[in-house]
PDB file of C-alpha atoms and ligand atoms in Angstrom:
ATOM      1  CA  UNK A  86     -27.785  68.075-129.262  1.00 59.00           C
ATOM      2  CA  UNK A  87     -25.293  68.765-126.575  1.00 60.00           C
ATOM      3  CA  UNK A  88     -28.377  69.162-124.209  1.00 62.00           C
ATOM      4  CA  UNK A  89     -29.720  65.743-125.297  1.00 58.00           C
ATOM      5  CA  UNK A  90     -26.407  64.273-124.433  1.00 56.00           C
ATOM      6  CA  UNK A  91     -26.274  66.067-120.881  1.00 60.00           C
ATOM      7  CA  UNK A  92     -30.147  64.749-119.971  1.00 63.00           C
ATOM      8  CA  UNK A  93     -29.136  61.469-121.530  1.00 63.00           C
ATOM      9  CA  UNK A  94     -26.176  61.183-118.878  1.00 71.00           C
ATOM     10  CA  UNK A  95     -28.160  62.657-115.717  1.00 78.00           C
ATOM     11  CA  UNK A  96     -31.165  60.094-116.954  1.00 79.00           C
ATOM     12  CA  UNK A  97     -28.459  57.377-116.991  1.00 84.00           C
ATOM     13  CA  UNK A  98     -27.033  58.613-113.788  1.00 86.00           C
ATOM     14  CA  UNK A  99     -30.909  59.136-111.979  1.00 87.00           C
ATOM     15  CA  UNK A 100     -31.837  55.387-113.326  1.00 87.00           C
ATOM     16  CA  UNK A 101     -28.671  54.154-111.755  1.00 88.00           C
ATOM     17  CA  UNK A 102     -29.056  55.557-108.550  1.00 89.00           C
ATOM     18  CA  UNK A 103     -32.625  54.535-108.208  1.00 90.00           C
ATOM     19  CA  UNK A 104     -31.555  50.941-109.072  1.00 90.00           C
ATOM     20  CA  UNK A 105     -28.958  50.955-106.290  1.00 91.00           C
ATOM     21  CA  UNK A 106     -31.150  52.468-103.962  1.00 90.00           C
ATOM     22  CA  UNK A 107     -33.990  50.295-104.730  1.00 91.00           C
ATOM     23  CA  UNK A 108     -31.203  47.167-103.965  1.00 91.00           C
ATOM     24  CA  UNK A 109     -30.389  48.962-100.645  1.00 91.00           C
ATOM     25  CA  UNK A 110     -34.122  48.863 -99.456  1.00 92.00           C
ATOM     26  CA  UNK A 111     -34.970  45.717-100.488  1.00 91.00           C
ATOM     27  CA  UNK A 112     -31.680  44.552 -98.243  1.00 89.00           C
ATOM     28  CA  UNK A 113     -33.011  46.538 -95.321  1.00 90.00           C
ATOM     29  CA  UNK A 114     -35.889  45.400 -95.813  1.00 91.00           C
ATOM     30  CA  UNK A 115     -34.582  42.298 -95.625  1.00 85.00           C
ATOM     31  CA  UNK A 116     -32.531  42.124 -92.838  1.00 85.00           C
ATOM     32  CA  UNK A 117     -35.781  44.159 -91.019  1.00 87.00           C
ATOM     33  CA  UNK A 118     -37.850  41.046 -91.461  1.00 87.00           C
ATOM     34  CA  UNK A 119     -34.771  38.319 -90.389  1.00 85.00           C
ATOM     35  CA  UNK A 120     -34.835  40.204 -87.310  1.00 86.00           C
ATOM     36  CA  UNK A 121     -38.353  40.211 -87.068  1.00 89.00           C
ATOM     37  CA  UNK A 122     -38.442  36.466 -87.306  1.00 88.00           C
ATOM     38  CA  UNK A 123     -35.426  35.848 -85.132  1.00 86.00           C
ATOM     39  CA  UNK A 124     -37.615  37.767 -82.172  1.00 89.00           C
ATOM     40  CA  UNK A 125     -40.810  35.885 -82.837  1.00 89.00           C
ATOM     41  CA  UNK A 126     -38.781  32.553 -82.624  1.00 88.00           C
ATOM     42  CA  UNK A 127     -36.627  33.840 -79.555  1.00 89.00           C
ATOM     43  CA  UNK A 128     -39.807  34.659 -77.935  1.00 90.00           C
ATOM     44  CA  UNK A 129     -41.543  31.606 -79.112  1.00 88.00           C
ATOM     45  CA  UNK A 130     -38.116  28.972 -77.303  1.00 87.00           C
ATOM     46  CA  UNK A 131     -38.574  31.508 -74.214  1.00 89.00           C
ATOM     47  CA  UNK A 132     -42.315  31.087 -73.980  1.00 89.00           C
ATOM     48  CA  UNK A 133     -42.128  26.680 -73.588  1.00 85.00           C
ATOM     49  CA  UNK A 134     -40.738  26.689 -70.599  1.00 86.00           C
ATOM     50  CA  UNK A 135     -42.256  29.760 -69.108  1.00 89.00           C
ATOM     51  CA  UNK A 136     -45.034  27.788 -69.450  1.00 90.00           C
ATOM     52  CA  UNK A 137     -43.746  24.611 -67.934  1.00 89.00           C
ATOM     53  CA  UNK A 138     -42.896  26.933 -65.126  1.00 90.00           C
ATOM     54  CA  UNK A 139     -45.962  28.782 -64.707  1.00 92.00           C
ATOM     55  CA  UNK A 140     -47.649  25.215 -64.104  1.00 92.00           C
ATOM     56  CA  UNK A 141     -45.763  23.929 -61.948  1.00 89.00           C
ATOM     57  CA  UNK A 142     -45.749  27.093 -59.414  1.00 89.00           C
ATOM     58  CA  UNK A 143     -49.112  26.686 -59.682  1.00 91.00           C
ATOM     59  CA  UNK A 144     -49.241  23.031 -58.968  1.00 88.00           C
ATOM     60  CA  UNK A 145     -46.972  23.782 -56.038  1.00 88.00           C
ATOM     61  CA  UNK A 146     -48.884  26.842 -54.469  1.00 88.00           C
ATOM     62  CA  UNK A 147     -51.993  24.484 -54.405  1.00 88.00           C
ATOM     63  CA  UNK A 148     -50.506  20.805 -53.510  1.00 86.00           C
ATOM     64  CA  UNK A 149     -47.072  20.887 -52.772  1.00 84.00           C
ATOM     65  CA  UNK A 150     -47.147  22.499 -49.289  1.00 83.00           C
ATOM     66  CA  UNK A 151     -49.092  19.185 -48.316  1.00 87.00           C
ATOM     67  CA  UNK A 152     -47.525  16.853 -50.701  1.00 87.00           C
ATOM     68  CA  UNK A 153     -44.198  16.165 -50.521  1.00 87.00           C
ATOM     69  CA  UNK A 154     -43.877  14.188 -53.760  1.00 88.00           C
ATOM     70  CA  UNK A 155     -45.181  16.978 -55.855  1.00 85.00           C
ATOM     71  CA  UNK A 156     -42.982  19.253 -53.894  1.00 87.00           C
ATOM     72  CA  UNK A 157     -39.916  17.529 -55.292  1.00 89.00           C
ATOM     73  CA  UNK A 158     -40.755  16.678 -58.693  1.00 89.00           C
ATOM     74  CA  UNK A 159     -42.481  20.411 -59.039  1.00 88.00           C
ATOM     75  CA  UNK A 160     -39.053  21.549 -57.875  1.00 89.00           C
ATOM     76  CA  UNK A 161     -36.842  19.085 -60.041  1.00 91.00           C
ATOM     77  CA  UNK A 162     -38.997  20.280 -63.314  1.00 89.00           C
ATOM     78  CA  UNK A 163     -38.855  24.072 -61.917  1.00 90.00           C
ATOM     79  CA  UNK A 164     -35.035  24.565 -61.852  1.00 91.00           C
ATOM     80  CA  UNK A 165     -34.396  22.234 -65.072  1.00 89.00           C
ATOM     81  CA  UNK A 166     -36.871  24.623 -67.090  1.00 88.00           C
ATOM     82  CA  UNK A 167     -34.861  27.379 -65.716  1.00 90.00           C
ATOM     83  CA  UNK A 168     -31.212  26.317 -66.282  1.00 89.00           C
ATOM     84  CA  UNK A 169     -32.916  25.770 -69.913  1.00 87.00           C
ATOM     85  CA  UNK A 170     -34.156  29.830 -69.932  1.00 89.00           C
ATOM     86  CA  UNK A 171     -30.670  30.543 -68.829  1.00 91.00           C
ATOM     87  CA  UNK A 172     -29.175  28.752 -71.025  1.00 90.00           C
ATOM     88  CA  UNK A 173     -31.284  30.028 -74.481  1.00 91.00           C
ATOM     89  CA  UNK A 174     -30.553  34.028 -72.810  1.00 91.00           C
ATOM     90  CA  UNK A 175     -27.044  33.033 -73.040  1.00 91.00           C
ATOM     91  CA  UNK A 176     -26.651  32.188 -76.427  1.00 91.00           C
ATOM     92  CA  UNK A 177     -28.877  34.809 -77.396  1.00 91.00           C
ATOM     93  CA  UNK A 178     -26.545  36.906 -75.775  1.00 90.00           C
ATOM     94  CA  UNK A 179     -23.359  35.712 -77.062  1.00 89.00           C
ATOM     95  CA  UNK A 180     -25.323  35.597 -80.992  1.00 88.00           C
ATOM     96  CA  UNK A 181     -25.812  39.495 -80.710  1.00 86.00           C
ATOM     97  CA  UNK A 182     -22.575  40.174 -79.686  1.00 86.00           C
ATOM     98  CA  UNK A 183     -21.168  38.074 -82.284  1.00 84.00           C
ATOM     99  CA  UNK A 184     -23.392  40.318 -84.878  1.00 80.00           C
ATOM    100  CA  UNK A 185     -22.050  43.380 -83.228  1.00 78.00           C
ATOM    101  CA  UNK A 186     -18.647  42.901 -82.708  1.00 71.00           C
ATOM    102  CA  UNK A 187     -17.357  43.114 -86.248  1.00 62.00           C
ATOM    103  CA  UNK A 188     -14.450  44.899 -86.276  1.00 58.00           C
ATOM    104  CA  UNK A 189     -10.943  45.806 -84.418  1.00 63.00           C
ATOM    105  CA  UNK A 190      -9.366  41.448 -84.609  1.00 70.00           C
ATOM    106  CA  UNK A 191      -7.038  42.806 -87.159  1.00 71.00           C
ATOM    107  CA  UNK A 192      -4.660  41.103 -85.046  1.00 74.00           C
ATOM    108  CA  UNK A 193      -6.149  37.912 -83.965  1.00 86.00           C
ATOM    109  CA  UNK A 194      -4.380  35.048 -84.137  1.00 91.00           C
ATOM    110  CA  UNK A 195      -3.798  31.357 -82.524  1.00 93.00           C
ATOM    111  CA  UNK A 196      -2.292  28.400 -82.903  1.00 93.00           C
ATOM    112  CA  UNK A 197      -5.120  26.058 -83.660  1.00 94.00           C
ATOM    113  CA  UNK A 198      -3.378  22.653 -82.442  1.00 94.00           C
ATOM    114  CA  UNK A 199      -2.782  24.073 -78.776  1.00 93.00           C
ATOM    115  CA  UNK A 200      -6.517  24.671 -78.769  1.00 95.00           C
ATOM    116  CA  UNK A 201      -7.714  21.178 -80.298  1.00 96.00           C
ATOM    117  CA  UNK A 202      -5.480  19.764 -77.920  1.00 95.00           C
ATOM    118  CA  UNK A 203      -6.580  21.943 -74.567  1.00 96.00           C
ATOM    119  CA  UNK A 204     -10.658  21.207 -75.729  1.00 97.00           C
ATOM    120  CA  UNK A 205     -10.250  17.486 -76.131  1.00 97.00           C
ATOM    121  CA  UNK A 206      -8.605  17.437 -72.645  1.00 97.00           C
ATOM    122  CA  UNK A 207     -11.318  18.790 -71.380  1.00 96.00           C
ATOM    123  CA  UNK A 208     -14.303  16.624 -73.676  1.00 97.00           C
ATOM    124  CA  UNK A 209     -12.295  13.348 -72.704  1.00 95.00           C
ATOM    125  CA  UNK A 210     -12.361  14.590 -69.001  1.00 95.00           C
ATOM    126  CA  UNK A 211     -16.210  15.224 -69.453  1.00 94.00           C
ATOM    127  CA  UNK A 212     -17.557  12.715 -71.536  1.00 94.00           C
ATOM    128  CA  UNK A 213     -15.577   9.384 -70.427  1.00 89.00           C
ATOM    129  CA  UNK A 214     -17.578   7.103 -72.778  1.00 88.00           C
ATOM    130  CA  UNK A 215     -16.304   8.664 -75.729  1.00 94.00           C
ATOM    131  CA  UNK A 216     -13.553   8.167 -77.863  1.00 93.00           C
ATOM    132  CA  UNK A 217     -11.374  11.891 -78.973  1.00 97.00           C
ATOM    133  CA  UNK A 218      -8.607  12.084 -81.256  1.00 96.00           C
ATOM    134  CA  UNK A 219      -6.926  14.442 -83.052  1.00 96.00           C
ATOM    135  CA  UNK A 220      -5.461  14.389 -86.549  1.00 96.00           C
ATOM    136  CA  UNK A 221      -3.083  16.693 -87.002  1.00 94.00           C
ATOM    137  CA  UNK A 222      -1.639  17.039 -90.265  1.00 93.00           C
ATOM    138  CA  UNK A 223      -0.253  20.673 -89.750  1.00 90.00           C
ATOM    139  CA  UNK A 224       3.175  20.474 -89.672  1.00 81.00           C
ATOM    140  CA  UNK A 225       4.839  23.886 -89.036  1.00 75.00           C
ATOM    141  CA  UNK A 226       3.313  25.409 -86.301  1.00 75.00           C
ATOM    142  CA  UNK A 227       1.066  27.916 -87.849  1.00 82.00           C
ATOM    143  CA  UNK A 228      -1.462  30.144 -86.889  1.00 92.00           C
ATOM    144  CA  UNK A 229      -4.959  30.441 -87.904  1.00 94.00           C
ATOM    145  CA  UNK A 230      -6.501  34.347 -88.059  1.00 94.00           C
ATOM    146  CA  UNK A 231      -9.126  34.389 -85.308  1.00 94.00           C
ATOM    147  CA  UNK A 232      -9.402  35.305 -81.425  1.00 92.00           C
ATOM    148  CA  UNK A 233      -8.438  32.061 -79.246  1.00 93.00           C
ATOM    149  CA  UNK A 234     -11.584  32.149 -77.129  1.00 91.00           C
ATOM    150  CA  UNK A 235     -13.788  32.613 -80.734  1.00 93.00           C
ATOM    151  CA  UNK A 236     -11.825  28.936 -81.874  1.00 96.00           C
ATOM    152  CA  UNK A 237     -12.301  27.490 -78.757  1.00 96.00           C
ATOM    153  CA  UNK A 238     -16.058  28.737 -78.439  1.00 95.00           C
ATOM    154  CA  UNK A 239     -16.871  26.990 -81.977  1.00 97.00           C
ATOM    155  CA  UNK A 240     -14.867  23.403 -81.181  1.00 98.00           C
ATOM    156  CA  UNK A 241     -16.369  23.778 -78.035  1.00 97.00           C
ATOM    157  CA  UNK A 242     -19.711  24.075 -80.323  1.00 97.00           C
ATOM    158  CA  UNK A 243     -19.052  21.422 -82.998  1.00 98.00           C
ATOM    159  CA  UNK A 244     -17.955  18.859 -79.776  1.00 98.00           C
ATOM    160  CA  UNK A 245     -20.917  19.030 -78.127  1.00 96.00           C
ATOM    161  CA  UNK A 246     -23.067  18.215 -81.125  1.00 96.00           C
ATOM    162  CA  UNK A 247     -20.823  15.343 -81.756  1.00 97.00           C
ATOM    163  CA  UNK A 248     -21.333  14.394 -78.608  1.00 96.00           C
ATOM    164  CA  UNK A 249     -25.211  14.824 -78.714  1.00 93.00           C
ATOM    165  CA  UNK A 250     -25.917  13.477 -81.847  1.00 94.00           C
ATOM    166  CA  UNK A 251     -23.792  10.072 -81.705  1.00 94.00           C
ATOM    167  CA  UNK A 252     -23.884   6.940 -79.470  1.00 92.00           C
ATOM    168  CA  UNK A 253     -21.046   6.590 -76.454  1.00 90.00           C
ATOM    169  CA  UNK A 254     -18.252   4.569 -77.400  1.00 90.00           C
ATOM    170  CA  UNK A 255     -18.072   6.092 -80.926  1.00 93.00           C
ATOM    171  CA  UNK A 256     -14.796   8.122 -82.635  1.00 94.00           C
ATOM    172  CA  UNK A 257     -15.110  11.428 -82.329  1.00 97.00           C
ATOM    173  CA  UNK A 258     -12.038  13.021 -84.817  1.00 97.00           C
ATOM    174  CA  UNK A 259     -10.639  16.589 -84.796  1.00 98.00           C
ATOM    175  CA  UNK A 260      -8.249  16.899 -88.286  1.00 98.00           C
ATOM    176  CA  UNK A 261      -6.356  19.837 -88.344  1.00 97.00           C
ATOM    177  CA  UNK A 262      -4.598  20.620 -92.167  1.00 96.00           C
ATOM    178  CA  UNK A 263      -2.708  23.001 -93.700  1.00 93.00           C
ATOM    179  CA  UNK A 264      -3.663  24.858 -97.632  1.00 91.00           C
ATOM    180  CA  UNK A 265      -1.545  27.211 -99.122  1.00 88.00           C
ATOM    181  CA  UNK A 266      -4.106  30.171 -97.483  1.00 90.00           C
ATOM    182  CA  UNK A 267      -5.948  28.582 -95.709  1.00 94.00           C
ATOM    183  CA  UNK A 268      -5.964  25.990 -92.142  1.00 96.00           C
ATOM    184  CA  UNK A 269      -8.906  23.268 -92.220  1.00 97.00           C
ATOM    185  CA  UNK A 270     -10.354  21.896 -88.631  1.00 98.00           C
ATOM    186  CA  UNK A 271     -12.774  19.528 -89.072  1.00 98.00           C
ATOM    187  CA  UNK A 272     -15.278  17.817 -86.410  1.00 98.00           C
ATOM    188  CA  UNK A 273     -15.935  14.190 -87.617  1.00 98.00           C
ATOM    189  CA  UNK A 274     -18.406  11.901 -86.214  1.00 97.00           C
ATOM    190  CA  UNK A 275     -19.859   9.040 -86.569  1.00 96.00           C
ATOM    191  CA  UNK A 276     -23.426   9.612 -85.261  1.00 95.00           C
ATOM    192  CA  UNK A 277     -26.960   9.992 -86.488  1.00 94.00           C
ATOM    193  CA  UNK A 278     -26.096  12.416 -89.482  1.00 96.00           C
ATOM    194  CA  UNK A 279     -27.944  15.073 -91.039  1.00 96.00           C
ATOM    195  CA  UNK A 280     -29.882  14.566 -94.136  1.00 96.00           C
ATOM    196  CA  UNK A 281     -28.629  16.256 -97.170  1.00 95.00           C
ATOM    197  CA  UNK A 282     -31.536  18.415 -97.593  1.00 95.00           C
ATOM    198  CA  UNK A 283     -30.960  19.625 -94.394  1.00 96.00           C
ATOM    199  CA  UNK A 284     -26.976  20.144 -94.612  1.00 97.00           C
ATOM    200  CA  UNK A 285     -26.991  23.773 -96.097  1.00 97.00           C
ATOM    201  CA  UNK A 286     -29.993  24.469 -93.430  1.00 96.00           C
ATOM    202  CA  UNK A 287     -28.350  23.796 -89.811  1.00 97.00           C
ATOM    203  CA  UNK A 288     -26.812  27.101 -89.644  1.00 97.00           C
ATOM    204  CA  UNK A 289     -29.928  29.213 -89.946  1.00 94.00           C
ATOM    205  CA  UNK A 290     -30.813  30.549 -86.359  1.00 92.00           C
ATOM    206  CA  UNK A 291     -33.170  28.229 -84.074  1.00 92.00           C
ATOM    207  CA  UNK A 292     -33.038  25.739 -86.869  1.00 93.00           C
ATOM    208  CA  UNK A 293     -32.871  21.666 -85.796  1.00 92.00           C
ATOM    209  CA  UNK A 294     -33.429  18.734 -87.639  1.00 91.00           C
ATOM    210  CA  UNK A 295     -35.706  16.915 -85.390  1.00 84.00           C
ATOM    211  CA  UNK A 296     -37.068  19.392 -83.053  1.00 76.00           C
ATOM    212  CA  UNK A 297     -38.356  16.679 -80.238  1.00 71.00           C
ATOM    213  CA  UNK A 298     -34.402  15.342 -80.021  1.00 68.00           C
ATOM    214  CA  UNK A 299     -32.779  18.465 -80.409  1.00 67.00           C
ATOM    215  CA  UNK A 300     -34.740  19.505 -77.125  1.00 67.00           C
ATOM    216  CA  UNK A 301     -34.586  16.795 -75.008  1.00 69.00           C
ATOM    217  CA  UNK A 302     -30.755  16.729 -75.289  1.00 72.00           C
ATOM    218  CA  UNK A 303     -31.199  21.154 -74.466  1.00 67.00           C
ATOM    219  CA  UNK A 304     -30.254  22.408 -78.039  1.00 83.00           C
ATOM    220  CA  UNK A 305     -31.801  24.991 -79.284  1.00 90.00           C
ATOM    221  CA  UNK A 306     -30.823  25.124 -82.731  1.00 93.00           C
ATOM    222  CA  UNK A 307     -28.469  28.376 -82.134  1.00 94.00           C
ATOM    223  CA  UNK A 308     -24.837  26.455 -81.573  1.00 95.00           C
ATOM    224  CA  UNK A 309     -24.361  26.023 -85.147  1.00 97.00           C
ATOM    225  CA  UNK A 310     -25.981  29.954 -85.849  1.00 95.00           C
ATOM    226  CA  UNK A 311     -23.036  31.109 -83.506  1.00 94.00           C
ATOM    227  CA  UNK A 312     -20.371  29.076 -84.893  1.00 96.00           C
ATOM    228  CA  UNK A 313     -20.736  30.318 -88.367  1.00 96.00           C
ATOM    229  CA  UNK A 314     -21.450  33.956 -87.474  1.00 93.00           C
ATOM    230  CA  UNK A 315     -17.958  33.735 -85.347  1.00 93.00           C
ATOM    231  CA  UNK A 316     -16.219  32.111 -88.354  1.00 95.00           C
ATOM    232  CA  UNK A 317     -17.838  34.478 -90.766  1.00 94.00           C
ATOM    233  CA  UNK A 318     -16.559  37.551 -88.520  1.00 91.00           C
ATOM    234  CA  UNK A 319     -12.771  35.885 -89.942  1.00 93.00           C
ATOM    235  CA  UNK A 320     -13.733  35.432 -93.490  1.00 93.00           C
ATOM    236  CA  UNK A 321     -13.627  31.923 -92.964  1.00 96.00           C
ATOM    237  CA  UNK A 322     -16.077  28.877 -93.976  1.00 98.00           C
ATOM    238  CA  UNK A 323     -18.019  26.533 -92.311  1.00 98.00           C
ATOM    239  CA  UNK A 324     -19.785  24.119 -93.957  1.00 98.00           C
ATOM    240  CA  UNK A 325     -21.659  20.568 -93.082  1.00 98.00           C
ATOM    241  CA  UNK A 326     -20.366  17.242 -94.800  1.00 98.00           C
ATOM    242  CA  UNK A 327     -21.657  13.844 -95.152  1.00 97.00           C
ATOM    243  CA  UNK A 328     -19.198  11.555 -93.240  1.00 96.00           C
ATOM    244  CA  UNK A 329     -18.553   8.016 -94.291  1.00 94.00           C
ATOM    245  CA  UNK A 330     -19.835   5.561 -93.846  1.00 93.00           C
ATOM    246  CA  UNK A 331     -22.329   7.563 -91.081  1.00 94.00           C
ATOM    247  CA  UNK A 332     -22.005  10.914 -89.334  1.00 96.00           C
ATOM    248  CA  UNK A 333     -21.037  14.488 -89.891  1.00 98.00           C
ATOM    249  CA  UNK A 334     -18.235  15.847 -90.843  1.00 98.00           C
ATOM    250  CA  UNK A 335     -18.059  19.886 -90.330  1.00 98.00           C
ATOM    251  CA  UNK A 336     -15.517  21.760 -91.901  1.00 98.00           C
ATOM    252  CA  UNK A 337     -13.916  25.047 -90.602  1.00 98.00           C
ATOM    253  CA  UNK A 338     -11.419  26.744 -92.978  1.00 98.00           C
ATOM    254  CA  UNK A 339      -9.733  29.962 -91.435  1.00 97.00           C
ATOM    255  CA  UNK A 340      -6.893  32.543 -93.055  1.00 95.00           C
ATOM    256  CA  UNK A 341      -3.292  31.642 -91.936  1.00 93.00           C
ATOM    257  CA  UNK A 342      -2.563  34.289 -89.595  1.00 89.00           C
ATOM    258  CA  UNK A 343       0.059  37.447 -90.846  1.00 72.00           C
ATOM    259  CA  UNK A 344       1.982  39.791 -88.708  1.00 56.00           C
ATOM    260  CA  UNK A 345       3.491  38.746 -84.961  1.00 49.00           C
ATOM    261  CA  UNK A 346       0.711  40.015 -82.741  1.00 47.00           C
ATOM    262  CA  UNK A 347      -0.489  37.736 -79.931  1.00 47.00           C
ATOM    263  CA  UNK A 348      -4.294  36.902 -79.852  1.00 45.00           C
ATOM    264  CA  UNK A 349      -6.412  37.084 -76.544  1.00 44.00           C
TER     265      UNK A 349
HETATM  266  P1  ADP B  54     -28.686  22.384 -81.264  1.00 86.80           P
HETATM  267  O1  ADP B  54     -28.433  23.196 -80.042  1.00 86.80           O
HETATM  268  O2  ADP B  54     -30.118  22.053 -81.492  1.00 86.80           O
HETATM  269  O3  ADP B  54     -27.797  21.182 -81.352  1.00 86.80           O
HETATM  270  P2  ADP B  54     -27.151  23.551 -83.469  1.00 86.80           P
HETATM  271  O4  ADP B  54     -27.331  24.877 -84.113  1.00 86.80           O
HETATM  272  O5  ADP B  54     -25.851  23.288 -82.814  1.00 86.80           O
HETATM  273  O6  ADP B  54     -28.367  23.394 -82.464  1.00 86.80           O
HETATM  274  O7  ADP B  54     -27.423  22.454 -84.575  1.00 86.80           O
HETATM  275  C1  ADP B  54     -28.568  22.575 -85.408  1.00 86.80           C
HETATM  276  C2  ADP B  54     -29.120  21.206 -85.756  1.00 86.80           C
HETATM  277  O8  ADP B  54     -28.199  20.525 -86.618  1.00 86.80           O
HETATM  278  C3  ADP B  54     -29.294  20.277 -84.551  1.00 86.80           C
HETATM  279  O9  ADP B  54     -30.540  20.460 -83.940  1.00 86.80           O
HETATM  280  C4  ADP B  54     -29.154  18.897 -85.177  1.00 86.80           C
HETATM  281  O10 ADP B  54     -30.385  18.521 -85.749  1.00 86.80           O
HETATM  282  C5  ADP B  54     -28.169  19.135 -86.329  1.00 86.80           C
HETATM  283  N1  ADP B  54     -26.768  18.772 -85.989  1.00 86.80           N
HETATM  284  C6  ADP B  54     -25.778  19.620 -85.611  1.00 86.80           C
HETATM  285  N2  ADP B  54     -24.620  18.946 -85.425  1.00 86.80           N
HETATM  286  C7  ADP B  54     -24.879  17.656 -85.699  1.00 86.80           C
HETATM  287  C8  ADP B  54     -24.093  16.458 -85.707  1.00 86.80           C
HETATM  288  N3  ADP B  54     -22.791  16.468 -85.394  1.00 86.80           N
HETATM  289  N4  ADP B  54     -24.713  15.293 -86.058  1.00 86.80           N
HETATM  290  C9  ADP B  54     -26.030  15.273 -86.395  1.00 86.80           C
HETATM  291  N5  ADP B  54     -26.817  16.367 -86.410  1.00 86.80           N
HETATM  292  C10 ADP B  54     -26.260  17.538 -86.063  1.00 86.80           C
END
């Protein structure tokens, strides 16, 4: 009997581990195939205007020495294409660090307001026809738990898109509030909007509503990817909202910030 008991317990135990170790595959596996996907559609952005460039070099070689028309336009298209390369290798870049870099911000901290206030200096500099505000509804100053160049690099992020995806002369709204854990930023704008199926969607890697306007204003459907990944890193939120009566609202909630250490 006391044998039965003792198989019983190692079959138990054996069944167990198999289960979790089945789990543990399937999430390799898993996470094997994301990153499969994520360098097909890496390679797949890269190899557009690779393209683009290969054609007009060749255009150039054969006409432009003789032409000066084509030499300029060949040239205009050339370095545009390549500032657009650049720009996708950057955020690729900044996306695998962002996966890497994981650990060690057990001291991270900023005050959020000094940064909302610092990047819509620098958007109403940039973009004169717009219109930036900022609600804040914080009223200690407290601090939110994240690096201040990781903050700045997401508003940075979620301004742009407001910016790309609404009409000059629009509001574009930065609320900051305060919850008993937590501190909310939200991006509101009053653009084109993204459709509620799509809402849950905008953070996957390379994705974009509509591909044709998300590349002619240079997106590539990774600023979102590297927002939430940053935010993530925190334990934070991000989400996309419906805003009323038109527009986006997205919604960043970060820990309030413990201990005295200064972020970098
Ligand atoms: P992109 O570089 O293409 O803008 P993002 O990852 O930043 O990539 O955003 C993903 C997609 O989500 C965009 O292509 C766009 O379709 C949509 N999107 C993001 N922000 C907004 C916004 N504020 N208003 C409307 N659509 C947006």
């Amino acid at each position: 009997f006391q044998e039965r008991v003792e198989n019983t317990n190692t079959h138990d135990e054996i069944s167990e581990l198999s289960q979790i170790f089945n789990k543990m595959m399937s999430e390799i596996e898993m996470s094997f195939r994301q990153q499969q996907q994520f360098v097909e559609d890496a390679s797949h952005e890269l190899r557009t205007p690779i393209q683009v460039l290969e054609g007009h070099l060749a255009l150039l070689n054969r006409w432009g020495k003789k032409d000066p028309s084509i030499l300029e336009e060949s040239l205009q298209v050339s370095l545009k294409e390549l500032d657009r390369v650049k720009r996708l290798v950057d955020e690729l870049l900044v996306l695998s660090r962002a996966d890497r870099e994981m650990t060690n911000y057990e001291n991270s901290r900023v005050n959020i307001k000094s940064s909302a206030d610092k990047i819509i200096r620098d958007f109403t500099f940039l973009h004169k026809g717009y219109v930036f505000q900022l609600k804040n509804e914080i009223e200690q100053n407290a601090d939110a738990f994240i690096l201040k160049r990781h903050l700045e690099q997401v508003l940075v992020i979620l301004l742009d898109n407001a910016v790309k995806y609404s009409e000059p002369y629009t509001s574009i709204e930065v609320w900051l509030s305060e919850h008993a854990e937590h501190l909310v930023l939200e991006v509101r704008d009053e653009g084109i909007g993204i459709p509620e199926e799509d809402l849950k969607k905008v953070f996957d890697r390379f994705y974009r509503v509509d591909k044709a306007r998300s590349r002619e204003k240079g997106g590539y459907g990774l600023g979102l990817a590297i927002a939430s990944k940053l935010i993530h890193n925190y334990g934070g939120t991000i989400q996309a909202i419906k805003n009323k009566p038109a527009g986006t609202i997205i919604r960043v909630s970060l820990k309030k910030a413990n201990g005295n250490d200064e972020g970098v």
